[in-house]
Amino acid sequence: MTEPVAREPGLSVPDLPIPEAPPLRGPRLWLCHWLLAVQFFTRIPITGRVASWAPYSPQALTRSTRFFPLVGIVVGAFGALIYVAAAQILPSNVAVVLSMCATIWITGAFHEDGWADFCDAFGTSSDREKTLLIMTDSRIGAYGAIGLIMMLGLKLHLLLALDEAWMVSTLICAHAISRGWAVVIMRTLPYAKPQDDSKSKPIAQALRGDDALMAWLFALLPAALLAWWIDSVLSIACGLVLSALGTIWMARTMAKRLQGYTGDGLGATQQLTEVLFLIGVLAWWEAS
């Protein structure tokens, strides 16, 4: 066994350079980006040894955006799991409410908060700087409260109107697709607050085309499986078209008022397109 080297008094031992860790590549890099996305967009704890697999860096957080819709699949699946479990012992309407509570809890009301702030800001002022200032206010105003109540109430009634047999798959699709539309906003508009120095700013950096494409592959995967499972491509297409129109409206509204998007705008886009997707799917099923 090697004896430790004794240091003589008055002598200093120079610090040896610590070799840098090799850069992450391949599946390990994808895992890093995926874990960062889960950590940023949900309340799922990424700690201990698992956290060491996903070291934070602004570049890694930027690239993690490609997994935004995949996080939506996880959120939708969690809500669906709560629904299925609760429906075994409780009435269906209670199970739906618990499912909504579950998805709000696992995301920390991240997107609902964005929708409320968006309603407050765009409902209160037509001035760009004041709109941005209202979005940073943690307090909720009348427009935000009314908008949030209406959004949650509409979502509740849409889910109650769905066929119980398609509840699980439709929940997963809606959460994935809506996050895919948020990625479209990020790809098409600049960030409205370039001076923002928060830790989340890397999310707002220019989104690469291949990352946007991968995000949409993740977003469309559950929709394609649902269309195949229920043998109804047109119902899914109806939901996609309606949610696309909502995305266009959100993009035009933010571009006109803010000349770009904000984090609250992305959350509002996710909430609006989730509801519009459900409306489109339900409308087609009711009409056919």
mmCIF file of C-alpha atoms in Angstrom:
data_model
loop_
_atom_site.group_PDB
_atom_site.id
_atom_site.type_symbol
_atom_site.label_atom_id
_atom_site.label_comp_id
_atom_site.label_asym_id
_atom_site.label_seq_id
_atom_site.Cartn_x
_atom_site.Cartn_y
_atom_site.Cartn_z
ATOM 1 C CA MET A 1 0.000 0.000 0.000
ATOM 2 C CA THR A 2 1.458 3.395 -0.966
ATOM 3 C CA GLU A 3 2.364 5.663 1.950
ATOM 4 C CA PRO A 4 0.876 9.170 1.830
ATOM 5 C CA VAL A 5 3.478 11.837 1.027
ATOM 6 C CA ALA A 6 4.189 14.035 4.040
ATOM 7 C CA ARG A 7 4.289 17.770 3.442
ATOM 8 C CA GLU A 8 7.194 19.594 5.055
ATOM 9 C CA PRO A 9 6.347 22.789 6.869
ATOM 10 C CA GLY A 10 6.682 25.844 4.661
ATOM 11 C CA LEU A 11 6.527 23.865 1.431
ATOM 12 C CA SER A 12 3.524 23.998 -0.865
ATOM 13 C CA VAL A 13 2.489 21.260 -3.194
ATOM 14 C CA PRO A 14 1.120 22.603 -6.481
ATOM 15 C CA ASP A 15 -2.426 21.618 -7.325
ATOM 16 C CA LEU A 16 -2.541 19.101 -10.101
ATOM 17 C CA PRO A 17 -4.954 19.882 -12.945
ATOM 18 C CA ILE A 18 -8.177 17.905 -12.773
ATOM 19 C CA PRO A 19 -8.931 16.295 -16.109
ATOM 20 C CA GLU A 20 -12.230 17.356 -17.639
ATOM 21 C CA ALA A 21 -14.968 14.776 -17.927
ATOM 22 C CA PRO A 22 -15.332 13.464 -21.471
ATOM 23 C CA PRO A 23 -18.225 15.077 -23.370
ATOM 24 C CA LEU A 24 -21.474 13.169 -23.412
ATOM 25 C CA ARG A 25 -22.347 11.470 -26.671
ATOM 26 C CA GLY A 26 -24.962 9.152 -28.114
ATOM 27 C CA PRO A 27 -27.590 7.631 -25.785
ATOM 28 C CA ARG A 28 -25.932 9.178 -22.707
ATOM 29 C CA LEU A 29 -26.380 12.648 -24.196
ATOM 30 C CA TRP A 30 -30.028 11.951 -25.026
ATOM 31 C CA LEU A 31 -30.580 10.691 -21.473
ATOM 32 C CA CYS A 32 -29.043 13.896 -20.125
ATOM 33 C CA HIS A 33 -31.379 16.049 -22.229
ATOM 34 C CA TRP A 34 -34.398 13.927 -21.316
ATOM 35 C CA LEU A 35 -33.713 14.128 -17.570
ATOM 36 C CA LEU A 36 -33.188 17.891 -17.779
ATOM 37 C CA ALA A 37 -36.534 18.244 -19.571
ATOM 38 C CA VAL A 38 -38.277 16.179 -16.890
ATOM 39 C CA GLN A 39 -36.578 18.201 -14.160
ATOM 40 C CA PHE A 40 -37.485 21.549 -15.723
ATOM 41 C CA PHE A 41 -41.055 20.869 -16.854
ATOM 42 C CA THR A 42 -42.309 18.669 -13.989
ATOM 43 C CA ARG A 43 -42.022 18.194 -10.240
ATOM 44 C CA ILE A 44 -40.549 14.713 -10.642
ATOM 45 C CA PRO A 45 -37.398 14.775 -8.477
ATOM 46 C CA ILE A 46 -34.137 14.182 -10.328
ATOM 47 C CA THR A 47 -31.690 13.790 -7.449
ATOM 48 C CA GLY A 48 -28.787 11.734 -6.210
ATOM 49 C CA ARG A 49 -27.020 9.499 -8.672
ATOM 50 C CA VAL A 50 -29.660 10.089 -11.348
ATOM 51 C CA ALA A 51 -28.926 13.835 -11.214
ATOM 52 C CA SER A 52 -25.270 13.102 -11.985
ATOM 53 C CA TRP A 53 -26.392 11.635 -15.300
ATOM 54 C CA ALA A 54 -27.831 15.009 -16.302
ATOM 55 C CA PRO A 55 -25.325 17.764 -15.501
ATOM 56 C CA TYR A 56 -26.804 21.191 -16.078
ATOM 57 C CA SER A 57 -25.467 23.484 -18.761
ATOM 58 C CA PRO A 58 -27.235 26.193 -20.783
ATOM 59 C CA GLN A 59 -26.531 24.255 -23.980
ATOM 60 C CA ALA A 60 -27.979 21.026 -22.575
ATOM 61 C CA LEU A 61 -31.102 22.808 -21.351
ATOM 62 C CA THR A 62 -31.590 24.332 -24.803
ATOM 63 C CA ARG A 63 -31.340 20.917 -26.464
ATOM 64 C CA SER A 64 -33.704 19.364 -23.903
ATOM 65 C CA THR A 65 -36.596 21.204 -25.566
ATOM 66 C CA ARG A 66 -36.786 18.374 -28.108
ATOM 67 C CA PHE A 67 -38.234 16.209 -25.311
ATOM 68 C CA PHE A 68 -40.981 18.680 -24.359
ATOM 69 C CA PRO A 69 -43.754 16.578 -26.014
ATOM 70 C CA LEU A 70 -42.278 13.418 -24.514
ATOM 71 C CA VAL A 71 -42.660 15.028 -21.101
ATOM 72 C CA GLY A 72 -46.271 15.634 -22.135
ATOM 73 C CA ILE A 73 -46.674 11.910 -22.722
ATOM 74 C CA VAL A 74 -45.422 11.270 -19.190
ATOM 75 C CA VAL A 75 -47.783 13.892 -17.733
ATOM 76 C CA GLY A 76 -50.740 12.546 -19.715
ATOM 77 C CA ALA A 77 -49.906 8.979 -18.745
ATOM 78 C CA PHE A 78 -49.748 9.973 -15.071
ATOM 79 C CA GLY A 79 -53.151 11.649 -15.309
ATOM 80 C CA ALA A 80 -54.535 8.606 -17.127
ATOM 81 C CA LEU A 81 -53.147 6.294 -14.438
ATOM 82 C CA ILE A 82 -54.846 8.303 -11.704
ATOM 83 C CA TYR A 83 -58.087 8.258 -13.680
ATOM 84 C CA VAL A 84 -58.034 4.483 -14.191
ATOM 85 C CA ALA A 85 -57.169 3.823 -10.540
ATOM 86 C CA ALA A 86 -59.803 6.221 -9.194
ATOM 87 C CA ALA A 87 -62.500 4.973 -11.593
ATOM 88 C CA GLN A 88 -62.269 1.515 -10.014
ATOM 89 C CA ILE A 89 -63.818 2.758 -6.755
ATOM 90 C CA LEU A 90 -65.245 6.201 -7.530
ATOM 91 C CA PRO A 91 -67.724 7.672 -10.027
ATOM 92 C CA SER A 92 -66.238 8.634 -13.383
ATOM 93 C CA ASN A 93 -66.723 12.365 -12.879
ATOM 94 C CA VAL A 94 -64.764 12.259 -9.616
ATOM 95 C CA ALA A 95 -62.016 10.254 -11.340
ATOM 96 C CA VAL A 96 -61.773 12.942 -14.042
ATOM 97 C CA VAL A 97 -61.366 15.688 -11.438
ATOM 98 C CA LEU A 98 -58.648 13.689 -9.664
ATOM 99 C CA SER A 99 -56.913 13.135 -13.009
ATOM 100 C CA MET A 100 -56.883 16.880 -13.656
ATOM 101 C CA CYS A 101 -55.529 17.491 -10.155
ATOM 102 C CA ALA A 102 -52.784 14.951 -10.819
ATOM 103 C CA THR A 103 -51.590 16.614 -14.035
ATOM 104 C CA ILE A 104 -51.662 20.033 -12.360
ATOM 105 C CA TRP A 105 -49.681 18.714 -9.414
ATOM 106 C CA ILE A 106 -47.012 16.907 -11.446
ATOM 107 C CA THR A 107 -46.310 20.037 -13.510
ATOM 108 C CA GLY A 108 -46.557 22.423 -10.575
ATOM 109 C CA ALA A 109 -49.368 24.265 -12.393
ATOM 110 C CA PHE A 110 -46.599 25.498 -14.698
ATOM 111 C CA HIS A 111 -48.807 25.952 -17.768
ATOM 112 C CA GLU A 112 -51.967 26.972 -15.924
ATOM 113 C CA ASP A 113 -49.973 29.786 -14.327
ATOM 114 C CA GLY A 114 -48.791 30.839 -17.790
ATOM 115 C CA TRP A 115 -52.359 30.913 -19.075
ATOM 116 C CA ALA A 116 -53.524 33.049 -16.128
ATOM 117 C CA ASP A 117 -50.630 35.488 -16.571
ATOM 118 C CA PHE A 118 -51.304 35.654 -20.309
ATOM 119 C CA CYS A 119 -54.975 36.478 -19.726
ATOM 120 C CA ASP A 120 -54.082 39.135 -17.157
ATOM 121 C CA ALA A 121 -51.436 40.778 -19.311
ATOM 122 C CA PHE A 122 -53.238 40.753 -22.645
ATOM 123 C CA GLY A 123 -56.585 41.583 -21.091
ATOM 124 C CA THR A 124 -55.319 44.533 -19.069
ATOM 125 C CA SER A 125 -53.000 46.460 -21.375
ATOM 126 C CA SER A 126 -52.251 47.020 -25.061
ATOM 127 C CA ASP A 127 -48.780 48.433 -24.387
ATOM 128 C CA ARG A 128 -45.831 46.079 -24.959
ATOM 129 C CA GLU A 129 -43.751 47.048 -21.925
ATOM 130 C CA LYS A 130 -46.718 47.069 -19.570
ATOM 131 C CA THR A 131 -47.865 43.705 -20.903
ATOM 132 C CA LEU A 132 -44.438 42.215 -20.187
ATOM 133 C CA LEU A 133 -44.423 43.816 -16.736
ATOM 134 C CA ILE A 134 -47.832 42.359 -15.844
ATOM 135 C CA MET A 135 -46.609 38.915 -16.902
ATOM 136 C CA THR A 136 -43.849 39.092 -14.278
ATOM 137 C CA ASP A 137 -46.322 40.001 -11.500
ATOM 138 C CA SER A 138 -46.931 37.005 -9.235
ATOM 139 C CA ARG A 139 -50.391 38.267 -8.291
ATOM 140 C CA ILE A 140 -53.435 37.162 -10.263
ATOM 141 C CA GLY A 141 -55.968 39.690 -11.508
ATOM 142 C CA ALA A 142 -59.564 39.473 -12.643
ATOM 143 C CA TYR A 143 -58.735 38.470 -16.206
ATOM 144 C CA GLY A 144 -56.354 35.770 -15.017
ATOM 145 C CA ALA A 145 -58.809 34.349 -12.476
ATOM 146 C CA ILE A 146 -61.701 34.328 -14.937
ATOM 147 C CA GLY A 147 -59.556 32.861 -17.706
ATOM 148 C CA LEU A 148 -58.242 30.087 -15.443
ATOM 149 C CA ILE A 149 -61.712 29.184 -14.156
ATOM 150 C CA MET A 150 -63.118 29.081 -17.683
ATOM 151 C CA MET A 151 -60.191 27.011 -18.983
ATOM 152 C CA LEU A 152 -60.357 24.424 -16.206
ATOM 153 C CA GLY A 153 -64.146 24.282 -16.356
ATOM 154 C CA LEU A 154 -64.106 23.744 -20.129
ATOM 155 C CA LYS A 155 -61.432 21.055 -19.832
ATOM 156 C CA LEU A 156 -63.424 19.283 -17.128
ATOM 157 C CA HIS A 157 -66.596 19.155 -19.229
ATOM 158 C CA LEU A 158 -64.705 18.015 -22.314
ATOM 159 C CA LEU A 159 -63.137 15.118 -20.422
ATOM 160 C CA LEU A 160 -66.492 14.187 -18.895
ATOM 161 C CA ALA A 161 -67.987 14.064 -22.384
ATOM 162 C CA LEU A 162 -65.324 11.691 -23.702
ATOM 163 C CA ASP A 163 -66.031 7.992 -24.062
ATOM 164 C CA GLU A 164 -64.455 6.287 -21.064
ATOM 165 C CA ALA A 165 -62.896 3.707 -23.381
ATOM 166 C CA TRP A 166 -60.767 6.409 -25.059
ATOM 167 C CA MET A 167 -59.991 8.495 -21.985
ATOM 168 C CA VAL A 168 -56.460 7.184 -21.442
ATOM 169 C CA SER A 169 -55.231 7.485 -25.028
ATOM 170 C CA THR A 170 -56.909 10.867 -25.599
ATOM 171 C CA LEU A 171 -55.372 12.337 -22.441
ATOM 172 C CA ILE A 172 -51.884 11.276 -23.523
ATOM 173 C CA CYS A 173 -52.426 12.626 -27.050
ATOM 174 C CA ALA A 174 -53.730 15.982 -25.861
ATOM 175 C CA HIS A 175 -50.784 16.565 -23.535
ATOM 176 C CA ALA A 176 -48.220 15.566 -26.169
ATOM 177 C CA ILE A 177 -49.762 17.496 -29.077
ATOM 178 C CA SER A 178 -50.248 20.682 -27.065
ATOM 179 C CA ARG A 179 -46.579 20.722 -26.091
ATOM 180 C CA GLY A 180 -45.654 20.127 -29.711
ATOM 181 C CA TRP A 181 -47.497 23.336 -30.641
ATOM 182 C CA ALA A 182 -45.559 25.219 -27.951
ATOM 183 C CA VAL A 183 -42.367 24.067 -29.670
ATOM 184 C CA VAL A 184 -43.718 25.492 -32.954
ATOM 185 C CA ILE A 185 -44.053 28.898 -31.237
ATOM 186 C CA MET A 186 -40.447 28.646 -30.075
ATOM 187 C CA ARG A 187 -39.299 27.798 -33.593
ATOM 188 C CA THR A 188 -41.204 30.576 -35.360
ATOM 189 C CA LEU A 189 -40.937 33.545 -32.968
ATOM 190 C CA PRO A 190 -37.982 35.206 -31.213
ATOM 191 C CA TYR A 191 -37.820 35.503 -27.449
ATOM 192 C CA ALA A 192 -39.505 38.731 -26.349
ATOM 193 C CA LYS A 193 -37.203 39.380 -23.372
ATOM 194 C CA PRO A 194 -33.588 39.079 -24.616
ATOM 195 C CA GLN A 195 -32.250 40.828 -21.469
ATOM 196 C CA ASP A 196 -33.661 38.102 -19.245
ATOM 197 C CA ASP A 197 -30.785 36.520 -17.293
ATOM 198 C CA SER A 198 -32.761 33.820 -15.488
ATOM 199 C CA LYS A 199 -31.598 30.215 -15.388
ATOM 200 C CA SER A 200 -34.462 29.241 -17.684
ATOM 201 C CA LYS A 201 -33.338 31.596 -20.463
ATOM 202 C CA PRO A 202 -31.547 28.788 -22.417
ATOM 203 C CA ILE A 203 -34.983 27.289 -23.104
ATOM 204 C CA ALA A 204 -35.689 30.429 -25.132
ATOM 205 C CA GLN A 205 -32.586 30.246 -27.313
ATOM 206 C CA ALA A 206 -32.963 29.619 -31.035
ATOM 207 C CA LEU A 207 -34.402 26.142 -31.494
ATOM 208 C CA ARG A 208 -32.573 23.967 -33.983
ATOM 209 C CA GLY A 209 -34.542 22.508 -36.849
ATOM 210 C CA ASP A 210 -33.625 18.915 -36.026
ATOM 211 C CA ASP A 211 -34.697 19.420 -32.399
ATOM 212 C CA ALA A 212 -38.047 20.843 -33.530
ATOM 213 C CA LEU A 213 -38.524 17.918 -35.909
ATOM 214 C CA MET A 214 -37.757 15.387 -33.189
ATOM 215 C CA ALA A 215 -40.141 17.160 -30.821
ATOM 216 C CA TRP A 216 -42.934 16.817 -33.361
ATOM 217 C CA LEU A 217 -42.189 13.152 -33.907
ATOM 218 C CA PHE A 218 -42.699 12.658 -30.167
ATOM 219 C CA ALA A 219 -45.868 14.787 -30.316
ATOM 220 C CA LEU A 220 -47.427 12.892 -33.218
ATOM 221 C CA LEU A 221 -46.505 9.384 -32.076
ATOM 222 C CA PRO A 222 -49.402 8.912 -29.584
ATOM 223 C CA ALA A 223 -51.825 10.609 -32.008
ATOM 224 C CA ALA A 224 -50.850 8.181 -34.766
ATOM 225 C CA LEU A 225 -51.250 5.225 -32.407
ATOM 226 C CA LEU A 226 -54.647 6.506 -31.246
ATOM 227 C CA ALA A 227 -55.846 6.992 -34.839
ATOM 228 C CA TRP A 228 -54.796 3.428 -35.631
ATOM 229 C CA TRP A 229 -56.328 2.046 -32.413
ATOM 230 C CA ILE A 230 -59.757 3.612 -32.844
ATOM 231 C CA ASP A 231 -59.628 3.455 -36.657
ATOM 232 C CA SER A 232 -60.540 7.140 -36.940
ATOM 233 C CA VAL A 233 -57.859 9.285 -38.548
ATOM 234 C CA LEU A 234 -60.342 12.094 -39.211
ATOM 235 C CA SER A 235 -61.159 12.666 -35.528
ATOM 236 C CA ILE A 236 -57.460 13.114 -34.717
ATOM 237 C CA ALA A 237 -57.010 15.278 -37.802
ATOM 238 C CA CYS A 238 -59.894 17.468 -36.655
ATOM 239 C CA GLY A 239 -58.217 17.930 -33.279
ATOM 240 C CA LEU A 240 -54.893 18.720 -34.941
ATOM 241 C CA VAL A 241 -56.430 21.292 -37.292
ATOM 242 C CA LEU A 242 -58.310 23.071 -34.524
ATOM 243 C CA SER A 243 -55.275 23.160 -32.239
ATOM 244 C CA ALA A 244 -53.146 24.386 -35.171
ATOM 245 C CA LEU A 245 -55.543 27.294 -35.655
ATOM 246 C CA GLY A 246 -55.193 28.100 -31.964
ATOM 247 C CA THR A 247 -51.401 28.074 -32.331
ATOM 248 C CA ILE A 248 -51.581 30.450 -35.296
ATOM 249 C CA TRP A 249 -53.769 32.804 -33.283
ATOM 250 C CA MET A 250 -51.392 32.700 -30.308
ATOM 251 C CA ALA A 251 -48.361 33.315 -32.539
ATOM 252 C CA ARG A 252 -50.006 36.270 -34.298
ATOM 253 C CA THR A 253 -51.219 37.750 -31.007
ATOM 254 C CA MET A 254 -47.798 37.559 -29.338
ATOM 255 C CA ALA A 255 -45.957 38.735 -32.452
ATOM 256 C CA LYS A 256 -48.229 41.782 -32.770
ATOM 257 C CA ARG A 257 -48.122 42.792 -29.107
ATOM 258 C CA LEU A 258 -44.708 41.563 -27.910
ATOM 259 C CA GLN A 259 -42.720 40.992 -31.123
ATOM 260 C CA GLY A 260 -41.909 37.576 -29.734
ATOM 261 C CA TYR A 261 -42.947 34.981 -27.171
ATOM 262 C CA THR A 262 -42.503 34.571 -23.430
ATOM 263 C CA GLY A 263 -42.556 31.577 -21.104
ATOM 264 C CA ASP A 264 -46.077 32.498 -20.036
ATOM 265 C CA GLY A 265 -47.045 32.600 -23.704
ATOM 266 C CA LEU A 266 -45.769 29.049 -24.154
ATOM 267 C CA GLY A 267 -47.767 27.871 -21.141
ATOM 268 C CA ALA A 268 -50.855 29.610 -22.485
ATOM 269 C CA THR A 269 -50.313 27.983 -25.882
ATOM 270 C CA GLN A 270 -50.112 24.565 -24.266
ATOM 271 C CA GLN A 271 -53.335 25.099 -22.333
ATOM 272 C CA LEU A 272 -55.274 26.524 -25.270
ATOM 273 C CA THR A 273 -54.198 23.887 -27.790
ATOM 274 C CA GLU A 274 -54.842 21.043 -25.338
ATOM 275 C CA VAL A 275 -58.452 22.173 -24.998
ATOM 276 C CA LEU A 276 -58.832 22.816 -28.734
ATOM 277 C CA PHE A 277 -57.504 19.343 -29.524
ATOM 278 C CA LEU A 278 -60.095 17.822 -27.185
ATOM 279 C CA ILE A 279 -62.846 19.952 -28.745
ATOM 280 C CA GLY A 280 -61.863 18.831 -32.243
ATOM 281 C CA VAL A 281 -61.740 15.140 -31.373
ATOM 282 C CA LEU A 282 -65.006 15.273 -29.434
ATOM 283 C CA ALA A 283 -66.784 17.301 -32.146
ATOM 284 C CA TRP A 284 -65.919 14.714 -34.794
ATOM 285 C CA TRP A 285 -67.016 11.808 -32.600
ATOM 286 C CA GLU A 286 -70.321 13.549 -31.844
ATOM 287 C CA ALA A 287 -70.944 14.352 -35.510
ATOM 288 C CA SER A 288 -70.094 10.881 -36.844
#
